[in-house]
Amino acid sequence: MIIETKVQVLLPDKLPAVDKTLVLAAQAAARKAYAPYSDFQVGAAVRLQDGRIVTGNNQENVAYPSGLCAERVVLFYAGAQYPTVPVEAIAVTAYTDGVQAKYISPCGACRQVMLETETRYGHPVKVYLCTPEKIYLFENSRSLLPMSFDQIPDEREK
């Protein structure tokens, strides 16, 4: 079996305005993260199909693993507050010691939640992974998790 993933590498200053707004929202969210243990502040922003932008950030807890990643915070909030509006895109970035991280990648649990969001709405979710010099664009979350649990329980083979 061969698994291939396609990713576009974009320059931050070349983004269309709608995408730049999403990235800036993720950056602002990261700066508000509660990360006293790791000092790894992650921010995520989603753009809903109606154009609304929702943000979230990581929330750590001394009783690890009781905290939650930024991607899950924002996707769960969007699903709870706007359950009928599909998610079009998610942007993720991180800061450490006030400096934007050079590498960012969602954990496996967040990737699975991103894929479930796609499945829930039947709509691909573009993923922007944002670093200081480059933005990595995946056309859908399946690109980040090609071997996944993505079937609704009723659709699984018996």
GROMACS .gro file of C-alpha atoms in nm:
model
  158
    1MET     CA    1   0.000   0.000   0.000
    2ILE     CA    2   0.122   0.348  -0.086
    3ILE     CA    3  -0.013   0.646   0.105
    4GLU     CA    4   0.051   0.991  -0.039
    5THR     CA    5  -0.032   1.326   0.110
    6LYS     CA    6  -0.038   1.651  -0.082
    7VAL     CA    7   0.048   1.976   0.089
    8GLN     CA    8   0.079   2.327  -0.050
    9VAL     CA    9   0.348   2.550   0.098
   10LEU     CA   10   0.231   2.911   0.106
   11LEU     CA   11   0.396   3.234   0.207
   12PRO     CA   12   0.203   3.424   0.478
   13ASP     CA   13   0.212   3.754   0.289
   14LYS     CA   14   0.069   3.590  -0.024
   15LEU     CA   15  -0.249   3.458   0.140
   16PRO     CA   16  -0.589   3.581   0.022
   17ALA     CA   17  -0.748   3.820   0.274
   18VAL     CA   18  -1.003   3.562   0.394
   19ASP     CA   19  -0.726   3.315   0.480
   20LYS     CA   20  -0.502   3.582   0.633
   21THR     CA   21  -0.789   3.677   0.866
   22LEU     CA   22  -0.819   3.313   0.975
   23VAL     CA   23  -0.444   3.285   1.041
   24LEU     CA   24  -0.436   3.611   1.239
   25ALA     CA   25  -0.727   3.487   1.451
   26ALA     CA   26  -0.534   3.167   1.532
   27GLN     CA   27  -0.228   3.372   1.626
   28ALA     CA   28  -0.432   3.595   1.858
   29ALA     CA   29  -0.594   3.289   2.017
   30ALA     CA   30  -0.254   3.130   2.082
   31ARG     CA   31  -0.142   3.431   2.282
   32LYS     CA   32  -0.437   3.376   2.519
   33ALA     CA   33  -0.371   3.005   2.578
   34TYR     CA   34  -0.343   2.866   2.930
   35ALA     CA   35  -0.016   2.673   2.910
   36PRO     CA   36   0.173   2.722   3.240
   37TYR     CA   37   0.326   2.372   3.233
   38SER     CA   38   0.449   2.337   2.876
   39ASP     CA   39   0.484   2.703   2.778
   40PHE     CA   40   0.360   2.586   2.438
   41GLN     CA   41   0.070   2.816   2.357
   42VAL     CA   42  -0.139   2.681   2.072
   43GLY     CA   43  -0.415   2.872   1.898
   44ALA     CA   44  -0.670   2.750   1.647
   45ALA     CA   45  -0.932   2.932   1.444
   46VAL     CA   46  -1.206   2.785   1.230
   47ARG     CA   47  -1.396   2.951   0.951
   48LEU     CA   48  -1.753   2.834   0.928
   49GLN     CA   49  -1.940   2.811   0.599
   50ASP     CA   50  -2.129   3.132   0.684
   51GLY     CA   51  -1.796   3.320   0.713
   52ARG     CA   52  -1.797   3.339   1.092
   53ILE     CA   53  -1.460   3.279   1.261
   54VAL     CA   54  -1.444   3.097   1.595
   55THR     CA   55  -1.124   3.066   1.800
   56GLY     CA   56  -0.986   2.844   2.071
   57ASN     CA   57  -0.659   2.764   2.242
   58ASN     CA   58  -0.500   2.493   2.450
   59GLN     CA   59  -0.604   2.469   2.814
   60GLU     CA   60  -0.360   2.281   3.034
   61ASN     CA   61  -0.425   2.129   3.374
   62VAL     CA   62  -0.188   2.006   3.641
   63ALA     CA   63  -0.381   1.678   3.639
   64TYR     CA   64  -0.248   1.580   3.298
   65PRO     CA   65  -0.416   1.472   3.066
   66SER     CA   66  -0.718   1.672   3.183
   67GLY     CA   67  -0.626   1.964   2.958
   68LEU     CA   68  -0.736   1.998   2.598
   69CYS     CA   69  -0.566   2.093   2.272
   70ALA     CA   70  -0.660   2.409   2.084
   71GLU     CA   71  -0.794   2.221   1.782
   72ARG     CA   72  -1.043   2.022   1.989
   73VAL     CA   73  -1.143   2.325   2.195
   74VAL     CA   74  -1.235   2.525   1.885
   75LEU     CA   75  -1.400   2.238   1.695
   76PHE     CA   76  -1.610   2.130   1.992
   77TYR     CA   77  -1.711   2.491   2.061
   78ALA     CA   78  -1.807   2.547   1.697
   79GLY     CA   79  -2.006   2.222   1.695
   80ALA     CA   80  -2.183   2.312   2.019
   81GLN     CA   81  -2.267   2.673   1.929
   82TYR     CA   82  -2.327   2.636   1.553
   83PRO     CA   83  -2.426   2.270   1.506
   84THR     CA   84  -2.580   2.317   1.162
   85VAL     CA   85  -2.302   2.528   1.007
   86PRO     CA   86  -2.020   2.329   0.844
   87VAL     CA   87  -1.656   2.406   0.918
   88GLU     CA   88  -1.468   2.513   0.604
   89ALA     CA   89  -1.116   2.560   0.738
   90ILE     CA   90  -0.900   2.546   1.048
   91ALA     CA   91  -0.575   2.734   1.110
   92VAL     CA   92  -0.333   2.625   1.384
   93THR     CA   93  -0.024   2.797   1.521
   94ALA     CA   94   0.185   2.795   1.838
   95TYR     CA   95   0.417   3.015   2.042
   96THR     CA   96   0.685   2.931   2.295
   97ASP     CA   97   0.850   3.203   2.501
   98GLY     CA   98   0.656   3.456   2.293
   99VAL     CA   99   0.809   3.336   1.965
  100GLN     CA  100   0.604   3.163   1.697
  101ALA     CA  101   0.698   2.796   1.671
  102LYS     CA  102   0.882   2.683   1.358
  103TYR     CA  103   0.698   2.351   1.359
  104ILE     CA  104   0.333   2.276   1.433
  105SER     CA  105   0.131   1.963   1.381
  106PRO     CA  106  -0.193   1.845   1.542
  107CYS     CA  107  -0.176   1.540   1.767
  108GLY     CA  108  -0.349   1.218   1.664
  109ALA     CA  109  -0.658   1.285   1.877
  110CYS     CA  110  -0.701   1.628   1.717
  111ARG     CA  111  -0.655   1.483   1.370
  112GLN     CA  112  -0.929   1.230   1.443
  113VAL     CA  113  -1.164   1.504   1.568
  114MET     CA  114  -1.090   1.710   1.256
  115LEU     CA  115  -1.177   1.413   1.038
  116GLU     CA  116  -1.496   1.349   1.237
  117THR     CA  117  -1.591   1.714   1.174
  118GLU     CA  118  -1.554   1.653   0.801
  119THR     CA  119  -1.762   1.338   0.827
  120ARG     CA  120  -2.027   1.509   1.041
  121TYR     CA  121  -2.090   1.780   0.783
  122GLY     CA  122  -1.999   1.588   0.468
  123HIS     CA  123  -1.770   1.877   0.384
  124PRO     CA  124  -1.388   1.888   0.355
  125VAL     CA  125  -1.204   2.099   0.615
  126LYS     CA  126  -0.896   2.279   0.484
  127VAL     CA  127  -0.609   2.271   0.734
  128TYR     CA  128  -0.359   2.556   0.762
  129LEU     CA  129  -0.053   2.480   0.979
  130CYS     CA  130   0.110   2.816   1.039
  131THR     CA  131   0.476   2.885   1.109
  132PRO     CA  132   0.660   3.220   1.092
  133GLU     CA  133   0.786   3.173   0.739
  134LYS     CA  134   0.548   2.923   0.579
  135ILE     CA  135   0.193   2.802   0.593
  136TYR     CA  136   0.126   2.439   0.509
  137LEU     CA  137  -0.215   2.391   0.349
  138PHE     CA  138  -0.383   2.052   0.339
  139GLU     CA  139  -0.701   2.039   0.129
  140ASN     CA  140  -0.874   1.823   0.390
  141SER     CA  141  -0.809   1.664   0.726
  142ARG     CA  142  -0.790   1.315   0.574
  143SER     CA  143  -0.455   1.427   0.433
  144LEU     CA  144  -0.327   1.442   0.793
  145LEU     CA  145  -0.477   1.109   0.895
  146PRO     CA  146  -0.507   0.873   0.598
  147MET     CA  147  -0.565   0.558   0.806
  148SER     CA  148  -0.844   0.665   1.036
  149PHE     CA  149  -1.164   0.583   1.215
  150ASP     CA  150  -1.406   0.781   1.003
  151GLN     CA  151  -1.722   0.584   0.948
  152ILE     CA  152  -2.042   0.665   1.130
  153PRO     CA  153  -2.122   0.357   1.350
  154ASP     CA  154  -2.437   0.265   1.151
  155GLU     CA  155  -2.233   0.251   0.829
  156ARG     CA  156  -1.972   0.005   0.956
  157GLU     CA  157  -1.975  -0.344   0.820
  158LYS     CA  158  -2.131  -0.595   1.054
   0.00000   0.00000   0.00000
